[in-house]
Coordinates of C-alpha atoms in Angstrom, one line a residue:
M346 CA 131.8 39.1 200.0
D347 CA 130.6 42.7 200.0
K348 CA 133.4 43.8 202.3
F349 CA 136.0 42.2 200.0
A350 CA 134.4 43.8 196.9
R351 CA 134.8 47.2 198.6
M352 CA 138.4 46.5 199.5
L353 CA 139.3 45.1 196.1
P354 CA 140.4 48.4 194.3
A355 CA 142.8 49.3 197.2
L356 CA 144.0 45.7 197.4
L357 CA 144.9 45.7 193.7
R358 CA 147.1 48.8 194.1
R359 CA 149.6 46.6 196.0
T360 CA 149.1 43.6 193.8
D361 CA 151.4 42.5 190.9
V362 CA 149.7 39.5 189.6
V363 CA 146.0 38.6 189.7
L364 CA 145.2 34.9 189.5
E365 CA 141.6 34.7 188.6
L366 CA 140.2 31.2 189.0
R367 CA 137.2 30.0 186.9
D368 CA 135.7 26.5 186.6
S369 CA 136.4 24.8 183.3
R370 CA 132.8 23.4 183.3
L371 CA 131.4 26.9 183.5
P372 CA 134.0 29.1 181.8
L373 CA 131.5 31.8 181.0
T374 CA 129.1 31.5 183.9
S375 CA 132.0 31.8 186.3
I376 CA 133.1 35.2 184.8
N377 CA 132.3 37.7 187.6
E378 CA 131.4 41.2 186.5
T379 CA 132.4 42.7 189.9
L380 CA 135.9 41.3 189.5
E381 CA 136.1 42.0 185.8
G382 CA 135.5 45.7 186.1
A383 CA 138.0 46.2 189.0
I384 CA 140.7 44.1 187.2
Q385 CA 140.2 46.0 183.9
K386 CA 140.5 49.3 185.7
W387 CA 143.7 48.1 187.5
R388 CA 145.3 47.1 184.2
R389 CA 144.4 50.4 182.6
E390 CA 145.9 52.3 185.5
R391 CA 149.1 50.3 185.1
G392 CA 149.2 51.0 181.4
R393 CA 148.5 47.4 180.3
I394 CA 145.2 48.1 178.5
A395 CA 144.7 51.0 176.2
A396 CA 142.1 53.3 177.8
T397 CA 139.9 53.6 174.7
S398 CA 140.0 50.3 172.9
G399 CA 140.3 47.8 175.8
L400 CA 143.0 46.0 173.8
P401 CA 146.5 45.4 175.2
A402 CA 148.7 48.5 175.3
P403 CA 152.1 48.5 173.6
A404 CA 154.6 46.2 175.4
S405 CA 156.9 49.1 176.3
Y406 CA 154.2 51.1 178.0
G407 CA 154.1 50.6 181.8
A408 CA 156.2 47.4 181.5
A409 CA 158.5 48.5 184.4
T410 CA 155.7 47.6 186.9
P411 CA 154.6 44.0 187.3
C412 CA 150.9 43.8 186.2
E413 CA 149.8 40.3 185.0
R414 CA 146.3 38.9 184.8
I415 CA 146.3 35.1 184.6
V416 CA 142.9 33.4 184.1
V417 CA 143.2 29.9 185.5
F418 CA 140.6 27.4 184.4
N419 CA 140.5 24.8 187.1
K420 CA 139.3 21.2 186.9
R421 CA 140.4 20.7 183.3
D422 CA 140.1 17.0 183.9
L423 CA 136.3 17.4 184.1
V424 CA 135.9 18.6 180.5
P425 CA 136.7 16.7 177.3
E426 CA 140.3 17.2 176.1
W427 CA 139.3 17.8 172.5
G428 CA 137.7 21.1 173.4
L429 CA 140.6 22.7 175.3
E430 CA 142.6 24.1 172.4
P431 CA 139.6 25.3 170.4
F432 CA 138.3 27.0 173.6
R433 CA 141.7 28.7 174.2
R434 CA 141.7 30.1 170.7
A435 CA 138.1 31.2 170.9
M436 CA 138.7 33.0 174.2
L437 CA 141.8 34.8 172.9
S438 CA 139.9 36.0 169.9
K439 CA 137.4 37.7 172.1
F440 CA 139.6 38.6 175.1
P441 CA 143.1 39.3 173.7
D442 CA 144.4 40.7 177.0
H443 CA 143.8 37.4 178.9
R444 CA 146.6 35.1 179.7
L445 CA 145.0 31.6 179.9
F446 CA 146.1 28.6 181.9
F447 CA 144.3 25.2 182.3
A448 CA 144.9 23.1 185.4
S449 CA 143.7 20.4 187.6
W450 CA 144.9 20.3 191.2
H451 CA 145.1 16.5 190.9
R452 CA 147.9 16.9 188.3
P453 CA 151.2 18.0 190.0
R454 CA 152.7 19.0 186.6
D455 CA 149.9 21.6 186.2
I456 CA 150.7 23.1 189.6
K457 CA 154.5 23.0 188.8
A458 CA 153.9 24.8 185.5
L459 CA 151.8 27.5 187.2
N460 CA 154.4 28.0 189.8
E461 CA 157.1 28.4 187.1
M462 CA 154.9 31.0 185.4
L463 CA 154.7 33.1 188.6
V464 CA 158.5 32.7 189.2
S465 CA 159.2 33.8 185.6
V466 CA 157.1 36.9 186.1
A467 CA 159.1 37.7 189.2
K468 CA 162.4 37.2 187.3
E469 CA 161.2 39.5 184.5
H470 CA 161.2 42.3 187.2
P471 CA 164.4 41.8 189.1
H472 CA 164.2 45.4 190.5
A473 CA 161.1 44.5 192.5
P474 CA 161.9 43.1 196.0
E475 CA 159.0 40.7 195.9
L476 CA 156.0 39.7 193.8
N477 CA 152.5 39.9 195.3
V478 CA 149.8 37.6 193.9
L479 CA 146.1 38.0 194.6
V480 CA 143.9 34.9 194.0
V481 CA 140.3 35.8 193.2
G482 CA 137.2 34.0 191.9
M483 CA 133.8 32.7 192.7
P484 CA 133.0 30.6 195.8
N485 CA 134.3 27.0 195.9
V486 CA 136.3 27.3 192.7
G487 CA 139.5 26.0 194.4
K488 CA 141.4 29.1 195.5
S489 CA 142.6 27.8 198.9
T490 CA 143.5 24.4 197.5
L491 CA 145.5 26.0 194.7
L492 CA 147.6 28.1 197.2
N493 CA 148.3 25.1 199.4
A494 CA 149.5 23.2 196.3
L495 CA 151.6 26.1 195.0
R496 CA 153.2 26.5 198.5
N497 CA 153.9 22.8 198.7
I498 CA 155.8 22.9 195.3
G499 CA 157.5 26.3 195.7
I500 CA 158.9 25.9 199.2
P501 CA 161.6 23.2 199.6
G502 CA 161.1 20.6 202.3
P503 CA 157.8 19.6 204.1
T504 CA 155.3 22.4 204.4
A505 CA 152.2 22.5 206.5
K506 CA 148.8 23.0 205.0
A507 CA 148.4 26.8 205.4
L508 CA 144.8 27.3 204.4
R509 CA 141.6 25.4 205.3
T510 CA 139.6 24.0 202.4
S511 CA 136.0 22.7 202.0
S512 CA 133.8 21.2 199.4
Q513 CA 131.1 23.7 200.2
P514 CA 131.2 27.5 199.4
G515 CA 131.8 30.2 201.9
L516 CA 134.7 28.8 204.1
T517 CA 137.1 31.6 203.4
R518 CA 135.5 34.8 204.8
A519 CA 138.4 37.2 205.0
I520 CA 141.6 38.1 203.1
S521 CA 144.3 35.7 204.3
T522 CA 147.7 36.8 205.7
R523 CA 150.4 36.7 203.0
L524 CA 151.4 33.2 202.1
K525 CA 155.0 32.6 200.8
L526 CA 155.0 30.6 197.6
S527 CA 158.6 31.0 196.6
I528 CA 161.9 32.0 198.3
D529 CA 164.1 32.9 195.4
P530 CA 162.6 35.0 193.9
L531 CA 160.3 36.0 196.7
V532 CA 156.6 35.4 195.7
Y533 CA 153.8 36.0 198.2
A534 CA 150.0 35.4 197.7
Y535 CA 146.8 36.4 199.3
D536 CA 143.7 34.2 199.4
S537 CA 140.3 35.9 199.2
P538 CA 136.7 35.2 199.9
G539 CA 134.7 33.9 196.9
V540 CA 132.8 36.7 195.2
M541 CA 129.4 35.7 194.0
L542 CA 127.9 37.1 190.8
P543 CA 126.1 40.4 191.5
F544 CA 123.0 39.2 189.7
L545 CA 122.3 35.8 188.0
G546 CA 120.0 37.3 185.4
R547 CA 116.3 37.5 184.6
G548 CA 114.0 34.7 183.5
D549 CA 115.1 31.3 182.2
K550 CA 118.7 32.5 181.7
G551 CA 119.1 33.6 185.3
A552 CA 117.4 30.4 186.6
E553 CA 119.8 28.3 184.4
R554 CA 122.9 30.1 185.8
G555 CA 121.7 29.4 189.3
V556 CA 121.2 25.7 188.7
K557 CA 124.6 25.4 187.0
L558 CA 126.3 27.0 190.0
A559 CA 124.4 24.8 192.5
L560 CA 125.5 21.7 190.6
I561 CA 129.2 22.6 191.0
A562 CA 128.5 23.7 194.6
G563 CA 129.3 27.3 193.7
I564 CA 126.1 28.3 195.7
K565 CA 124.3 26.2 198.2
E566 CA 122.3 23.5 196.5
G567 CA 119.6 23.7 199.2
L568 CA 118.3 26.8 197.4
Y569 CA 117.1 24.5 194.6
D570 CA 114.8 21.5 194.4
V571 CA 117.1 18.5 194.1
E572 CA 115.0 16.9 191.3
A573 CA 115.3 20.1 189.3
L574 CA 119.1 19.8 189.7
A575 CA 118.9 16.2 188.6
A576 CA 116.8 17.1 185.6
Y577 CA 119.2 19.7 184.4
L578 CA 122.2 17.4 185.0
L579 CA 120.5 14.7 182.9
Y580 CA 119.9 17.2 180.1
R581 CA 123.6 18.3 180.1
L582 CA 124.9 14.7 180.1
N583 CA 122.8 14.0 177.1
V584 CA 124.3 17.0 175.3
L585 CA 127.8 16.1 176.3
N586 CA 127.5 12.6 174.8
P587 CA 124.4 12.1 172.7
R588 CA 125.3 8.6 171.8
S589 CA 126.2 7.1 175.1
P590 CA 125.6 9.5 178.1
A591 CA 127.8 8.8 181.2
Y592 CA 124.7 8.0 183.4
L593 CA 124.0 4.8 181.4
Q594 CA 126.7 3.0 183.5
L595 CA 124.4 3.4 186.5
L596 CA 121.4 1.6 184.8
P597 CA 120.9 -2.0 183.6
D598 CA 122.6 -3.0 180.4
T599 CA 119.3 -2.8 178.5
A600 CA 118.7 0.8 179.4
T601 CA 118.8 3.5 176.8
A602 CA 119.3 7.3 176.9
T603 CA 116.3 9.3 178.0
A604 CA 115.3 12.9 178.5
D605 CA 112.6 12.1 181.0
V606 CA 114.0 12.7 184.5
L607 CA 111.2 10.9 186.3
E608 CA 111.7 7.8 184.2
F609 CA 115.5 8.0 184.8
L610 CA 115.2 8.5 188.5
D611 CA 112.6 5.6 188.7
Q612 CA 115.1 3.3 187.0
L613 CA 118.0 4.5 189.2
A614 CA 116.0 4.1 192.4
A615 CA 115.0 0.6 191.4
R616 CA 118.7 -0.3 190.6
L617 CA 119.9 1.1 193.9
G618 CA 117.1 -0.4 196.0
M619 CA 115.9 3.1 197.2
L620 CA 112.3 2.5 198.4
K621 CA 110.0 4.3 200.6
R622 CA 107.7 2.6 203.2
G623 CA 105.2 0.7 201.2
G624 CA 107.6 -0.2 198.4
E625 CA 107.3 3.1 196.4
R626 CA 110.5 4.1 194.7
D627 CA 112.2 7.1 196.4
L628 CA 112.9 9.5 193.5
S629 CA 114.2 12.4 195.7
R630 CA 116.8 10.1 197.4
A631 CA 117.8 8.9 193.9
A632 CA 118.2 12.5 192.7
V633 CA 120.5 13.3 195.6
W634 CA 122.6 10.2 194.9
F635 CA 122.7 11.1 191.2
V636 CA 124.1 14.6 191.8
K637 CA 126.6 13.3 194.3
W638 CA 127.7 10.6 191.9
W639 CA 128.3 13.2 189.2
R640 CA 130.4 15.3 191.5
D641 CA 132.5 12.4 192.8
E642 CA 132.8 10.2 189.8
G643 CA 130.5 11.1 186.9
G644 CA 132.3 14.3 186.1
L645 CA 135.4 12.3 185.0
A646 CA 133.2 9.8 183.1
S647 CA 131.5 12.6 181.2
A648 CA 134.8 14.2 180.4
S649 CA 135.7 11.2 178.3
A650 CA 132.9 12.0 175.8
P651 CA 134.1 12.0 172.2
L652 CA 133.3 14.8 169.7
S653 CA 130.2 13.7 167.8
P654 CA 130.8 13.4 164.1
A655 CA 127.1 13.2 163.1
S656 CA 125.7 16.2 161.4
Q657 CA 122.8 18.0 163.0
T658 CA 123.5 16.4 166.4
R659 CA 123.4 18.6 169.5
Q660 CA 126.8 18.6 171.1
G661 CA 128.3 20.5 174.1
W662 CA 131.5 21.1 176.0
G663 CA 131.2 21.8 179.7
F664 CA 127.9 23.3 180.7
D665 CA 128.2 26.7 178.9
F666 CA 128.7 25.6 175.3
E667 CA 126.2 23.9 173.1
W668 CA 125.8 23.8 169.4
T669 CA 124.4 21.8 166.4
V670 CA 127.1 19.9 164.6
D671 CA 127.4 20.9 161.0
A672 CA 129.9 19.8 158.4
R673 CA 131.1 22.7 156.2
S674 CA 133.2 21.7 153.3
G675 CA 136.9 21.9 154.0
E676 CA 136.4 22.7 157.8
D677 CA 138.0 20.3 160.2
A678 CA 136.5 19.4 163.5
P679 CA 138.7 21.7 165.7
A680 CA 138.0 24.7 163.4
M681 CA 134.2 23.9 163.6
V682 CA 134.3 23.6 167.4
Q683 CA 136.3 26.9 167.7
R684 CA 133.7 28.7 165.5
K685 CA 130.8 27.4 167.5
M686 CA 132.5 28.4 170.7
E687 CA 133.1 31.9 169.4
E688 CA 129.4 32.2 168.6
C689 CA 128.5 31.1 172.1
I690 CA 131.0 33.6 173.6
E691 CA 129.6 36.4 171.4
R692 CA 126.0 35.6 172.6
Y693 CA 127.3 35.8 176.1
L694 CA 128.9 39.2 175.4
V695 CA 125.7 40.5 173.8
E696 CA 123.7 39.5 176.8
R697 CA 126.2 41.2 179.1
R698 CA 126.0 44.4 177.0
E699 CA 122.3 44.4 177.0
G700 CA 122.3 44.3 180.8
A701 CA 121.3 40.7 181.4
G702 CA 123.6 40.7 184.4
V703 CA 122.1 43.8 186.0
S704 CA 119.1 43.6 188.3
V705 CA 116.3 46.1 188.5
T706 CA 117.6 47.2 191.9
Q707 CA 121.1 47.8 190.5
E708 CA 119.6 49.8 187.5
K709 CA 117.7 52.0 190.0
K710 CA 120.9 52.5 192.1
K711 CA 122.9 53.5 189.0
A712 CA 120.2 55.9 187.8
R713 CA 120.1 57.5 191.3
E714 CA 123.9 57.8 191.3
E715 CA 123.9 59.4 187.9
K716 CA 121.2 61.9 189.0
I717 CA 123.2 62.9 192.1
A718 CA 126.3 63.3 190.0
K719 CA 124.5 65.6 187.5
R720 CA 123.1 67.7 190.4
M721 CA 126.6 68.0 192.0
A722 CA 128.1 69.0 188.6
K723 CA 125.5 71.8 188.2
T724 CA 126.2 73.0 191.7
R725 CA 130.0 73.1 191.0
A726 CA 129.3 75.0 187.7
R727 CA 127.2 77.6 189.6
L728 CA 129.9 78.1 192.2
V729 CA 132.6 78.5 189.5
G730 CA 130.3 81.0 187.7
R731 CA 130.0 83.2 190.8
R732 CA 133.7 83.3 191.2

């Protein structure tokens, strides 16, 4: 990861399109500041972002050179459909230079639409002999799977699986050789190692980010106690559907929603017959089964959660958005959801500006670099004065 992060600026200089993959369940947590800074600098150098405001530059400026940043939210089938359009509008209100795309690798029409988007970018620049695409994102977000699917659609006839894939993070360890995605026009792509967040954050916020990433297998779940993962998953499923959480289908028909993870795991272990020697219920084994169920089946079940109409109810979308439902006069449900999402995004941006994503070690390193830069500037000034 460190090696790729160091290579990224040079790699971007020969890149025409950046496909940045994020997880729809963690659309904010999966924003990587390491990638964000490098991509923004690349777009400024290509004239696509105004150097001062950060907003998109005039369309005519730098348009001769391909420079597209497409943010792909993978696994759209694992979040409720009612939140997709409000989320898209909320993101564009805060990040106007982003080009957003929602996809699920299980839906061929999504892959086909993304392939057509890349081909259209290539056709907009007929003078360019080829279009080079760099796929970046966090570990286990689906980069290699995406490239295999794009290649399968873009190249006529049977194509072999070009890149290995895994359900665990860390399989891709180096930049791949160029992979052909389209013949006419020529489109090539590079796969890259997943780049982990440089720092998860301090205190409860940092701990929560880590648990979220462990649940989606973005980092190794062995770093966390499995019962802690189960407790957080239980909490989130209660927020996603306060009336009928998805986990109720695992329990007897008489069971009701609960916030007590020990009570839930005890019921689940009894239902599954998970007992230790002596007849004691095995809560740890039930917690492992619960997390695996959610990854394999429960994610789809929780994505069918309806938007709660009840005022003052806690509601969420994915694992990054949570709000209290309120009914303002004249405001329809999509407008309310968009407003709540914009508030969540603004809180995330405030945390980022206040340095929530910077560790003490990184702060010391930055201060040391600034001190060295000032010392060198003084030295240069003295040398100029002597001349």
